[in-house]
Coordinates of C-alpha atoms and ligand atoms in Angstrom, one line a residue:
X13 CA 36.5 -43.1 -54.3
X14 CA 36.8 -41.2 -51.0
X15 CA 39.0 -44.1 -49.8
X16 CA 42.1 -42.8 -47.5
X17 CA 40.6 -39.7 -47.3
X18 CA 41.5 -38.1 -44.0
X19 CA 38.9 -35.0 -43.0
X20 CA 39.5 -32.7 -39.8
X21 CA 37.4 -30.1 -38.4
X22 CA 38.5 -27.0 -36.2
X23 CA 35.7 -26.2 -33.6
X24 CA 34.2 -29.2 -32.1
X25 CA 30.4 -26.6 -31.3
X26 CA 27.0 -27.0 -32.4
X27 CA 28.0 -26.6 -35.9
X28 CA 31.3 -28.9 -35.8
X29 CA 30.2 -31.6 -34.0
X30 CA 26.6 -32.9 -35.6
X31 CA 27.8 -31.7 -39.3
X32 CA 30.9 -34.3 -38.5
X33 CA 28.9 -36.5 -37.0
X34 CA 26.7 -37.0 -40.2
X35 CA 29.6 -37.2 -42.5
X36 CA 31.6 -40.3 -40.4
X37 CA 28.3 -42.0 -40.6
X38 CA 27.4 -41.4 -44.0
X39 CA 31.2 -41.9 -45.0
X40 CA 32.5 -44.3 -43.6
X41 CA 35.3 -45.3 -45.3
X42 CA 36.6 -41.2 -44.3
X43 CA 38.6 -40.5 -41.4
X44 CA 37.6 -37.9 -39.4
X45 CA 39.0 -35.8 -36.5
X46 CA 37.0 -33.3 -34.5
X47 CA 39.6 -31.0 -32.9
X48 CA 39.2 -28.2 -30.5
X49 CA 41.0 -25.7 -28.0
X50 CA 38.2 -26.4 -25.2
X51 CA 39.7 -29.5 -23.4
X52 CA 36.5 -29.8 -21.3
X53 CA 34.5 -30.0 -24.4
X54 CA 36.7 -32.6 -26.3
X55 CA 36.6 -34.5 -22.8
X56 CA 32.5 -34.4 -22.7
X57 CA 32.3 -35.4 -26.5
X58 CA 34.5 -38.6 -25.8
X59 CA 32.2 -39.0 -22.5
X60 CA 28.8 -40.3 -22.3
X61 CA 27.4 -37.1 -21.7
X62 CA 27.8 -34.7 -24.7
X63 CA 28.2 -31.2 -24.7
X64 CA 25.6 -30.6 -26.1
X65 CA 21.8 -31.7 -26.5
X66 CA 20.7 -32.1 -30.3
X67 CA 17.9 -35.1 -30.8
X68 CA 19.5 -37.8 -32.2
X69 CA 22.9 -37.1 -31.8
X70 CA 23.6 -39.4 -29.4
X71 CA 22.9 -42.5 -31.2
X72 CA 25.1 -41.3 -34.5
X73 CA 28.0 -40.0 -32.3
X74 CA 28.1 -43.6 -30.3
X75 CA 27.7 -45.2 -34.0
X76 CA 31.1 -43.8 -35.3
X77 CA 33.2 -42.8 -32.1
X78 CA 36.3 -44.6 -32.1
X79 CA 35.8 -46.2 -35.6
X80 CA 36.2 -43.2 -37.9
X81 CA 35.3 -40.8 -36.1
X82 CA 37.6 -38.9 -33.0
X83 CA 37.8 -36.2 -30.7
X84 CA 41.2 -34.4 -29.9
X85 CA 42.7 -31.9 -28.6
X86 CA 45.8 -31.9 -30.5
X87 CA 45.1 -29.2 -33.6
X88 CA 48.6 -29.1 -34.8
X89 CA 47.8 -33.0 -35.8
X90 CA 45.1 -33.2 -36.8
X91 CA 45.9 -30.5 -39.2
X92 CA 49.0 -32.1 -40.6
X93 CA 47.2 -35.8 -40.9
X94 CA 43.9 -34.2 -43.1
X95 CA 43.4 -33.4 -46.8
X96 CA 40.3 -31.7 -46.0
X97 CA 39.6 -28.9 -43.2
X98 CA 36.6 -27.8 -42.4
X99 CA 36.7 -25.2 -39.6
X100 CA 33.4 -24.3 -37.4
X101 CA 35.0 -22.3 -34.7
X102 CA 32.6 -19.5 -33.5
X103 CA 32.7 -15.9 -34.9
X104 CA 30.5 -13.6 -32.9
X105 CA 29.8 -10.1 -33.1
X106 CA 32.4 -7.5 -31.9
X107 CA 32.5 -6.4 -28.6
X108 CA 34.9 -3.6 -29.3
X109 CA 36.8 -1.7 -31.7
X110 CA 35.5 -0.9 -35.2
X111 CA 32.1 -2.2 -36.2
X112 CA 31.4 -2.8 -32.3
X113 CA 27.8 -4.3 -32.2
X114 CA 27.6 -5.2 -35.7
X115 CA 30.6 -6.7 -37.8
X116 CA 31.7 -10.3 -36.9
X117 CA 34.6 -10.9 -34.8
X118 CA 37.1 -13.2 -36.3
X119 CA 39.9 -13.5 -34.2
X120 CA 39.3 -17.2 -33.7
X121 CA 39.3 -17.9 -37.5
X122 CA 42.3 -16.0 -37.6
X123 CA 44.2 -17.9 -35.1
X124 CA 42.7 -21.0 -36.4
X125 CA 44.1 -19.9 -39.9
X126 CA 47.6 -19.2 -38.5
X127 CA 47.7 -22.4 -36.5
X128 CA 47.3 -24.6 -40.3
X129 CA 49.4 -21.8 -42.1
X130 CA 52.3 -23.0 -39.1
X131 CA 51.6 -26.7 -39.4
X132 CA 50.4 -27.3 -42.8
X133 CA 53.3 -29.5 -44.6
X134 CA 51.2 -31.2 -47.6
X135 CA 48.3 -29.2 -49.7
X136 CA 45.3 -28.4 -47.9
X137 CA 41.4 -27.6 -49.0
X138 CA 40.2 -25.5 -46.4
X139 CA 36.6 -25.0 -45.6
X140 CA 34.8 -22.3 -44.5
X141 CA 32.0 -23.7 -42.4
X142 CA 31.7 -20.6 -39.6
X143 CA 29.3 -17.8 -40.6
X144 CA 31.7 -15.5 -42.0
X145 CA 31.7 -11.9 -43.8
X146 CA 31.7 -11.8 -47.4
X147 CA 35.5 -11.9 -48.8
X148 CA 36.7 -13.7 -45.6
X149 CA 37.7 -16.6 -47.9
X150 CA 40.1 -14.3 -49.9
X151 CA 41.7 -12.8 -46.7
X152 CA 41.9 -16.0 -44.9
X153 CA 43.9 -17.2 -48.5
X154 CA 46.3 -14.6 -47.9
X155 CA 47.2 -15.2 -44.5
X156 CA 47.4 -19.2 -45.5
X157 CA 49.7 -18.1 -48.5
X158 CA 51.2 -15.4 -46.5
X159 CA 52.5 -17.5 -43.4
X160 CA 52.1 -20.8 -45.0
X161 CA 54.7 -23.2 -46.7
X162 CA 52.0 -25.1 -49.2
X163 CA 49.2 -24.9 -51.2
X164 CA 45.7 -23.8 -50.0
X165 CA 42.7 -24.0 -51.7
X166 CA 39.7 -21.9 -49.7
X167 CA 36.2 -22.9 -50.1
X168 CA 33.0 -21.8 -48.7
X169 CA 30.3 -24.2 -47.3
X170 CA 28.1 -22.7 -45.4
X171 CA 25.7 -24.9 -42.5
X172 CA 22.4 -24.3 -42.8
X173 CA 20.9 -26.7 -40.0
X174 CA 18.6 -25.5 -37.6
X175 CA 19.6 -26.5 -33.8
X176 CA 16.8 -29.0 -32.3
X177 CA 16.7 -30.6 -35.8
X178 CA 20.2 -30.4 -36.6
X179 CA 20.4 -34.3 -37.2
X180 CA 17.5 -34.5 -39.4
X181 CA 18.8 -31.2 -41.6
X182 CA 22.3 -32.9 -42.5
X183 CA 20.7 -36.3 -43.4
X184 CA 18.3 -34.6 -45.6
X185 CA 19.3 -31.3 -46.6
X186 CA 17.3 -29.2 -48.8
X187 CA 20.9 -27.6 -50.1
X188 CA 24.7 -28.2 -49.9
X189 CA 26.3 -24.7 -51.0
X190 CA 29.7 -25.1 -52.3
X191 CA 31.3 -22.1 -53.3
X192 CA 35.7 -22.3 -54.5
X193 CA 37.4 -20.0 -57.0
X194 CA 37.2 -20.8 -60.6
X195 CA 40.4 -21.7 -61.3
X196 CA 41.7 -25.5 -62.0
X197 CA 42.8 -26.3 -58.3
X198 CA 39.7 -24.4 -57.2
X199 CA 37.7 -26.4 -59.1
X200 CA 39.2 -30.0 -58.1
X201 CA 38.7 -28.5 -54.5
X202 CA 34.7 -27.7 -55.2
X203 CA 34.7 -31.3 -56.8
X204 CA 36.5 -32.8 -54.0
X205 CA 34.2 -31.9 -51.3
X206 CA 31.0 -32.6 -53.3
X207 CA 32.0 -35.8 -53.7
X208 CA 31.9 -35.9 -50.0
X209 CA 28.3 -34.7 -50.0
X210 CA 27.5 -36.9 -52.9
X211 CA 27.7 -40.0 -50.5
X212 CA 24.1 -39.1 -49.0
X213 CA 22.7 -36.1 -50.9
X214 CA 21.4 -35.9 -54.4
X215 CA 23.6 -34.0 -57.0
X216 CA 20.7 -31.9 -57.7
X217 CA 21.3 -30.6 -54.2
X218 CA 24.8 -29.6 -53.8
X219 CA 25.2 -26.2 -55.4
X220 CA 28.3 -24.6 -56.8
X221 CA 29.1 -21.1 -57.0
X222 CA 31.6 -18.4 -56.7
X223 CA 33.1 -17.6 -52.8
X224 CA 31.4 -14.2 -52.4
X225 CA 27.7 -15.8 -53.4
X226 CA 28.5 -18.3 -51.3
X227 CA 29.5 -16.2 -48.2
X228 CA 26.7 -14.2 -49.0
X229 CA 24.1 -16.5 -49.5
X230 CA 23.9 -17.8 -45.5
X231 CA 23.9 -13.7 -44.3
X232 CA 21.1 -13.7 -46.2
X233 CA 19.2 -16.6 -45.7
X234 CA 19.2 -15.8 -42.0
X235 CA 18.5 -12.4 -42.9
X236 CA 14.6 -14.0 -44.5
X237 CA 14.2 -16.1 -41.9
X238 CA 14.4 -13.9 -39.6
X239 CA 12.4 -10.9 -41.5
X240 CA 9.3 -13.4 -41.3
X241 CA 9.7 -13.6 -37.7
X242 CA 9.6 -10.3 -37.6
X243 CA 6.9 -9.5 -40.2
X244 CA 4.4 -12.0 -38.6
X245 CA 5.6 -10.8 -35.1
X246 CA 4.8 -7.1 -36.4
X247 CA 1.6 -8.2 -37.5
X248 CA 1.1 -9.8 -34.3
X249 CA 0.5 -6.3 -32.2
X250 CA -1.8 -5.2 -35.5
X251 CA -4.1 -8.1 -34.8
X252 CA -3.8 -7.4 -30.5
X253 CA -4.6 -4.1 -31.2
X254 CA -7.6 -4.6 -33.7
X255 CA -9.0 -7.7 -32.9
X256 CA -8.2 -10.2 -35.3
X257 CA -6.0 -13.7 -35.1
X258 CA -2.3 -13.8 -35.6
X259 CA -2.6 -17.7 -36.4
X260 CA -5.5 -17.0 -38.8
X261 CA -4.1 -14.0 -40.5
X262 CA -1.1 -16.0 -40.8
X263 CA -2.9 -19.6 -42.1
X264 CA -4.4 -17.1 -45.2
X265 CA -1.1 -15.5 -45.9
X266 CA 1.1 -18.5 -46.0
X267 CA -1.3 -20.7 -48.2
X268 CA -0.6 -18.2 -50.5
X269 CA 2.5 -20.7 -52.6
X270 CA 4.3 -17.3 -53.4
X271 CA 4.5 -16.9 -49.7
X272 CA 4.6 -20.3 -47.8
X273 CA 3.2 -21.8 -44.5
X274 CA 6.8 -21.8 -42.9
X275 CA 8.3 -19.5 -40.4
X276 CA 4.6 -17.6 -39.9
X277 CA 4.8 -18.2 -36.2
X278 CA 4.4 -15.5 -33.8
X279 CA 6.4 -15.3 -31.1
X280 CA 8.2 -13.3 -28.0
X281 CA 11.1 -12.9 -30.8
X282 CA 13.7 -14.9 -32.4
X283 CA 16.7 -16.4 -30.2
X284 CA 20.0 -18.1 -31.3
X285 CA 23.7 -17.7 -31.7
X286 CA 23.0 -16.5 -35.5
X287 CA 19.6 -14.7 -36.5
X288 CA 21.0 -11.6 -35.3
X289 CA 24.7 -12.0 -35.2
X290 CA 24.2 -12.8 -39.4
X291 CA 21.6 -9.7 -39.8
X292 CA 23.8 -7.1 -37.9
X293 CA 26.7 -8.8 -40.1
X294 CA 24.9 -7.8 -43.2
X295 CA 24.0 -4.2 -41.7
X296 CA 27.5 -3.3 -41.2
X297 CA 28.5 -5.0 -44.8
X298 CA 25.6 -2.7 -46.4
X299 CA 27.1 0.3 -44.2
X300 CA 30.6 -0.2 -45.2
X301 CA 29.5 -0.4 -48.4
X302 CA 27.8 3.3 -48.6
X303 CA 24.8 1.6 -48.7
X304 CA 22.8 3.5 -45.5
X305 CA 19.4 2.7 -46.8
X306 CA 19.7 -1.3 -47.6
X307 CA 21.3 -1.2 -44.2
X308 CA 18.2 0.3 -42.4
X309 CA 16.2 -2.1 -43.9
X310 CA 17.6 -4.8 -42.3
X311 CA 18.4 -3.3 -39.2
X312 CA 14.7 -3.2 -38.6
X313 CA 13.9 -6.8 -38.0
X314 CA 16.6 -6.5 -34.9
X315 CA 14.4 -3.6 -34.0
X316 CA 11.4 -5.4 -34.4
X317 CA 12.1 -8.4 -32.6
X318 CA 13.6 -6.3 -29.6
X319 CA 10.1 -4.5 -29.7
X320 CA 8.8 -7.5 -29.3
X321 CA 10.3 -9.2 -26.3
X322 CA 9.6 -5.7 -24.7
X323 CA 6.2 -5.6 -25.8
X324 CA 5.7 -8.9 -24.2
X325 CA 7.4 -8.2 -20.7
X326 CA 5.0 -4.5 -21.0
X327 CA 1.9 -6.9 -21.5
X328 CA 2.8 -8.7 -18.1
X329 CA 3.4 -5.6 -16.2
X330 CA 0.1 -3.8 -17.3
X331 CA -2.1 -7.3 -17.2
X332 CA -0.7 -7.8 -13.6
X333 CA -1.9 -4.3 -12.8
X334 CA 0.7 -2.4 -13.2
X335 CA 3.5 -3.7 -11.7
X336 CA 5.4 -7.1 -11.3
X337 CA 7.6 -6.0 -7.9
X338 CA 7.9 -8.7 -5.5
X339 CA 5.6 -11.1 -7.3
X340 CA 6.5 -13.9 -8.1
X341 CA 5.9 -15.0 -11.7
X342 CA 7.2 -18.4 -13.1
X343 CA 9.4 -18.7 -16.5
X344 CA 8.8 -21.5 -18.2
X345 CA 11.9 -22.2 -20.9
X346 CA 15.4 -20.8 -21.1
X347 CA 16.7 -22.3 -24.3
X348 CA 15.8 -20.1 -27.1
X349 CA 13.7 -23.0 -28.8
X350 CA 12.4 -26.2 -28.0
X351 CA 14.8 -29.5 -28.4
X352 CA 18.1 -27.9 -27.2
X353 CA 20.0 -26.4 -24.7
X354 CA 21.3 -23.6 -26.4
X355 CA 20.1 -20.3 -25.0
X356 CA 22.5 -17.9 -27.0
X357 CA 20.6 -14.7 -27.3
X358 CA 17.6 -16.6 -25.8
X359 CA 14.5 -14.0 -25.3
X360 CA 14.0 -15.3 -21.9
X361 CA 17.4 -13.9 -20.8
X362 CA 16.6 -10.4 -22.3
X363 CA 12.5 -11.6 -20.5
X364 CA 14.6 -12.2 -17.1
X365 CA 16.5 -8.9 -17.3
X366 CA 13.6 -7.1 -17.9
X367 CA 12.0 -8.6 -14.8
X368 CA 14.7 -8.7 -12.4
X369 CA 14.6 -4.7 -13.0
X370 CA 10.8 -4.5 -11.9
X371 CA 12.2 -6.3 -8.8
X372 CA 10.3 -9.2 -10.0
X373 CA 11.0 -12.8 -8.3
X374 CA 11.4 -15.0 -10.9
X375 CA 11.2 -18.6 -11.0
X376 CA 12.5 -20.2 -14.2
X377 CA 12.0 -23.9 -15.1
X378 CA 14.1 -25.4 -18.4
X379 CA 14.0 -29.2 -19.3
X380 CA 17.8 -29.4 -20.3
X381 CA 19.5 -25.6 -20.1
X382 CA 22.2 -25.9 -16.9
X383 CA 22.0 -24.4 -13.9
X384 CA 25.2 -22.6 -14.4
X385 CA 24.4 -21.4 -17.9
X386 CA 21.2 -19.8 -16.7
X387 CA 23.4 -18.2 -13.9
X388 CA 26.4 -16.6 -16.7
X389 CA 23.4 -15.5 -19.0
X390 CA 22.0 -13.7 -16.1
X391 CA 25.1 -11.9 -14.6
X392 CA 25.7 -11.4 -18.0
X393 CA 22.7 -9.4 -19.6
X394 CA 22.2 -7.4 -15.9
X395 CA 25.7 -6.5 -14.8
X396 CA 25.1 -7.8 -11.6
X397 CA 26.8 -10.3 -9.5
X398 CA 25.5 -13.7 -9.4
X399 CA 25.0 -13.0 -5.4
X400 CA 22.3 -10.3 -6.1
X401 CA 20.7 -11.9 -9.4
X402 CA 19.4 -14.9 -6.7
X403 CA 18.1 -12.6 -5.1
X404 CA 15.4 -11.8 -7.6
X405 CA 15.7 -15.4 -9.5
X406 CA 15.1 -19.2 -8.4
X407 CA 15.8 -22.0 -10.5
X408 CA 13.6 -25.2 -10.3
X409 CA 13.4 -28.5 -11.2
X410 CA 10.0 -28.5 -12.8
X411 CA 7.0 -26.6 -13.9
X412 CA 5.1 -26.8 -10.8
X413 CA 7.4 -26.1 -8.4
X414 CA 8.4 -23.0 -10.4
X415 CA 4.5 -22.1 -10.5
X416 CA 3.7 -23.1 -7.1
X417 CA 2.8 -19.4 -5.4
X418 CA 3.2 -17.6 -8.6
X419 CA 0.7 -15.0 -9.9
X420 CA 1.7 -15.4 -13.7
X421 CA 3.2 -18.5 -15.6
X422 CA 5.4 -16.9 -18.8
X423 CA 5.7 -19.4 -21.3
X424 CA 9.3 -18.6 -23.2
X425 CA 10.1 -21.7 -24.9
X426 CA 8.2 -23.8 -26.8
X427 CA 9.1 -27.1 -24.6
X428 CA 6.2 -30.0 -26.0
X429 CA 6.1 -30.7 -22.0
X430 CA 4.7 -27.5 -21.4
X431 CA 1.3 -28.3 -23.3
X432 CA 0.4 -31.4 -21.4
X433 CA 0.9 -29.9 -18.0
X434 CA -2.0 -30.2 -15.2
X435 CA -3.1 -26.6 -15.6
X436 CA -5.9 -27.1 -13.3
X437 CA -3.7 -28.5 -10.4
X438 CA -1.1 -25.8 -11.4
X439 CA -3.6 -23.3 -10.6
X440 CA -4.2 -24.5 -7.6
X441 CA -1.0 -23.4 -5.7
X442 CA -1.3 -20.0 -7.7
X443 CA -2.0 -16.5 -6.4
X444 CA -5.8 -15.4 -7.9
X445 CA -6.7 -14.2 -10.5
X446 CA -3.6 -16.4 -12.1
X447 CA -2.1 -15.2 -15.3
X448 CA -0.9 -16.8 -18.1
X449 CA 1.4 -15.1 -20.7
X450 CA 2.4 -17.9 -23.9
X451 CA 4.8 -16.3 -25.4
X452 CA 4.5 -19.4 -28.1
X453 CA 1.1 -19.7 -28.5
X454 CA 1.3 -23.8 -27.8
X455 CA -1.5 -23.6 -25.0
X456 CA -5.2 -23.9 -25.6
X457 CA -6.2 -20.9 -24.5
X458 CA -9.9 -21.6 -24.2
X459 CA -9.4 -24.5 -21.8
X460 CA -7.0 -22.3 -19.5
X461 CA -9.7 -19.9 -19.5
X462 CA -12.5 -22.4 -18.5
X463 CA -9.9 -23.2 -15.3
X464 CA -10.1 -19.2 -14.6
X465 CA -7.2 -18.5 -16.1
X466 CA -6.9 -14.9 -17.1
X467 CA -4.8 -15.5 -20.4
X468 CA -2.7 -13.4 -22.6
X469 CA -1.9 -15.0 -25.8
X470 CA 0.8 -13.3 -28.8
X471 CA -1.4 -11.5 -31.3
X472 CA -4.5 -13.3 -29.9
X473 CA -7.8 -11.4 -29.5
X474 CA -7.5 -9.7 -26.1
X475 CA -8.8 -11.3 -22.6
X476 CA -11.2 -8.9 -21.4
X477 CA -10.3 -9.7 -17.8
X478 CA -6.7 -8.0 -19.0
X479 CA -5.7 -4.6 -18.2
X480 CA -5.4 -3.6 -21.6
X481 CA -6.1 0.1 -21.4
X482 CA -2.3 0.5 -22.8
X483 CA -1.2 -0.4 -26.5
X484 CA 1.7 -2.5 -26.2
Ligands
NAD16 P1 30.3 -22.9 -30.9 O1 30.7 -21.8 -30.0 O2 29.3 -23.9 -30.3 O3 31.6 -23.8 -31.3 C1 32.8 -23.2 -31.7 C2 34.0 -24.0 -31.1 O4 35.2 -23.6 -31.7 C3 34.2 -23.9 -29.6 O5 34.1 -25.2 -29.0 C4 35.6 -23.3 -29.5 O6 36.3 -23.7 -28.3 C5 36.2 -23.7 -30.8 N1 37.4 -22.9 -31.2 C6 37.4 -21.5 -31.2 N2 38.6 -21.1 -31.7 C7 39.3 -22.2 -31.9 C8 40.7 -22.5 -32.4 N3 41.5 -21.5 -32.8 N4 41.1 -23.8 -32.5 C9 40.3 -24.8 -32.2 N5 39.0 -24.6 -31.7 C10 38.5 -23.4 -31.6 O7 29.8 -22.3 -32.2 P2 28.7 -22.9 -33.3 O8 27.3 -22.6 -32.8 O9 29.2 -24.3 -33.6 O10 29.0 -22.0 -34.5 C11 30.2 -22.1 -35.3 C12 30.0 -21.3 -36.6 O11 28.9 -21.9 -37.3 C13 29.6 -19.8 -36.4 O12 30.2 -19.1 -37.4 C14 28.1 -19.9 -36.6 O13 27.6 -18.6 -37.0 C15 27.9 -20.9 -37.6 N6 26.6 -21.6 -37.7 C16 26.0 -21.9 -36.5 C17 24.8 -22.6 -36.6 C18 24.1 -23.0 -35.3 O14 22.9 -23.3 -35.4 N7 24.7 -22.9 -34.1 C19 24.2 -22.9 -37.8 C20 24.8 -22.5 -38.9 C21 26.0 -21.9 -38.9

């Protein structure tokens, strides 16, 4: 059925690539084209080193490369060869202007929607994969109609994989969201794509609705995912400050089936490109909207989980009595979760500012995040030149050699290789009494004790050995 059918996708990122990926390998009579403005990242995803880290990409990419799948740089083709477009480019939240802080920026959807208005000679369906506003699909129509010379149908198929297990979220989805207008070519659109989906996912799974539902669906989706973090994270300086167990208080809670085991973690704070980008999205939506209160709501898991990344970095300064200047304390994990190298809004950058400010020497240790990624994320968040940020930071090629000398060990990122380190050999080469701070909770606590650890744990019952006289 899907026979001929020629598929391109605008943004060849985190989103773009793996969702493609799948869709070659699960389609393989399709033809699809990957294209994007970044000629360095077209050139490292037809290399044997891809842009980007994702478990099992590798093996899918190498699978389909060159058979039906491609990389390319040249848009203006790949638009004109496809039925289908999907377009992934990024859409982050404005730097400047109106809605500053909050509202999405969408000047590269924009351009990309010009560039297939311009080239577009045959009927298109256009899909929304990005993270867009609600009503984007209708004003991305009218420039399409506006500019172009053909037919465009707009639809709106949100991702919903999670980085680390993007590969295993596209094979197996819980839900394709499909959401087209409701008249006839609309509907042969919506059809047309979940028949696409159809290939690997159960019918029951793909979902159609309007555009707006649609839109608004993935704001908030990321919205409740990240409103548990912050819940359980709020709950997390109750229990510090009373006693009691995040992990326990948190086992009780989600075996409760209204509630659910999932996403009861407590942490230093949610990361990523989209947990807050989407949430301040929705803020500014609910603001534009007259809506000051619903707005406020949401606002407050941002607040919460930058509360909690300061909360964390107060708990070191206190615990390592008082002050952090000139010591050196070792960073364990940049990206901001285990299993990739993303660090987009990564608490350990906002950990690392926080530091470098205390005059703190920081020694930070990542599995897979690049040098020079850690060194733009730095400048970055402090302002500073990259000059003076080595001054206060030194990167390292492993755990111990960031710990060796250090009077603390701050776990950031949940990194598996972190829980089978030789903490008693670790210890060793560390200034006494030696602190640890997981900001995971993925250490056993009691043994790192028994090694004379003095050990501060998120929403853990408190280490008497800790300075603890001030309520973080
Ligand atoms: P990304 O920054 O990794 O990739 C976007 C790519 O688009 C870049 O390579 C960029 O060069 C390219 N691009 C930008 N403008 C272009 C243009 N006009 N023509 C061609 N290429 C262009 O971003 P991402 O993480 O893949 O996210 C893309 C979208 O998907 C965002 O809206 C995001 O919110 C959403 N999303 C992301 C995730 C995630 O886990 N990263 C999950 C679900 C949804």
């Amino acid at each position: 059925k899907l026979a001929g059918l020629r598929i391109c996708c605008i943004g060849a990122g985190y989103v773009g690539g793996p969702t493609m990926a799948m869709m070659a390998l699960k389609c393989p009579e399709v033809v699809i084209t990957i294209v994007d403005i970044s000629v360095s990242r077209i050139a490292a995803w037809n290399s044997d080193v891809l842009p980007i880290y994702e478990p099992g990409l590798d093996k899918v990419v190498k699978a389909c490369r060159g058979k039906n799948l491609f990389f390319s740089t040249e848009v203006d083709q790949g638009i004109r060869d496809a039925d289908i477009i999907f377009v992934a480019v990024n859409t982050p939240t404005k730097k400047v202007g109106m809605g500053a802080g909050r509202a999405a920026d969408l000047t590269y959807w924009e351009l990309a929607a010009r560039r297939i208005a311009s080239v577009a000679e045959t009927p298109k369906v256009v899909v929304e994969k990005s993270t867009v506003p609600i009503n984007t699909a209708e004003a991305i129509s009218a420039v399409l109609h506006g500019a172009g010379k053909t037919r465009f149908d707009v639809l709106s198929n949100p991702e919903f994989l999670a980085e680390g297990t993007a590969m295993t979220d596209l094979d197996n989805p819980d839900r394709v969201l499909i959401g087209g207008n409701m008249n006839e070519s609309g509907k042969a659109a919506v059809a047309k794509l979940a028949d696409v989906y159809a290939h690997w996912v159960p019918r029951e799974r793909i979902l159609t609705t309007n555009v707006w539902s649609s839109e608004l669906s993935k704001l908030v989706a990321n919205s409740f995912l990240a409103q548990r973090v912050s819940s359980i994270n709020a709950v997390s300086a109750i229990c510090e400050a009373s006693g009691a167990d995040v992990d326990e208080v948190a086992r009780a809670v989600g075996m409760d089936s209204r509630i659910g085991s999932k996403f009861l973690k407590a942490s230093v704070g949610f990361g990523g490109s989209c947990f807050q980008k989407d949430i301040l999205n929705l803020v500014y939506l609910c603001q534009s909207m007259g809506l000051a209160d619903v707005a406020e709501y949401f606002h407050s898991v941002v607040m919460m989980n930058d509360r909690q990344k300061e909360r964390f970095v107060s708990r070191m300064i206190h615990g390592l009595f008082n002050t952090v200047t000139g010591k050196r304390i070792a960073l364990l994990g940049f990206a901001f979760k285990k299993d990739t190298g993303d660090t987009r809004e990564s608490a350990s950058i906002e950990i690392c500012r926080r530091l470098i400010e205390e005059r703190a020497s920081v020694c930070i240790y990542d599995p897979k995040v690049e040098a020079d990624q850690i060194w733009m994320d730095l400048t970055a968040a402090t302002k500073l030149d990259k000059t003076e940020v080595q001054k206060y930071v030194t990167l390292c090629d492993s755990a111990y050699e960031a710990a060796s000398g250090a009077h603390a060990l701050a776990i950031a990122t949940e990194w598996d290789e972190f829980k089978t380190l030789d903490y008693g050999k670790i210890q060793e080469d560390m200034v006494k009494p030696s602190f640890v701070f997981d900001g995971r909770n993925v250490l056993d606590h009691d043994a790192l004790r028994e090694l004379g650890y003095i050990v501060y744990a998120i929403g853990k019952p408190l280490d008497p050995k800790l300075n603890t006289s001030i309520n973080c």
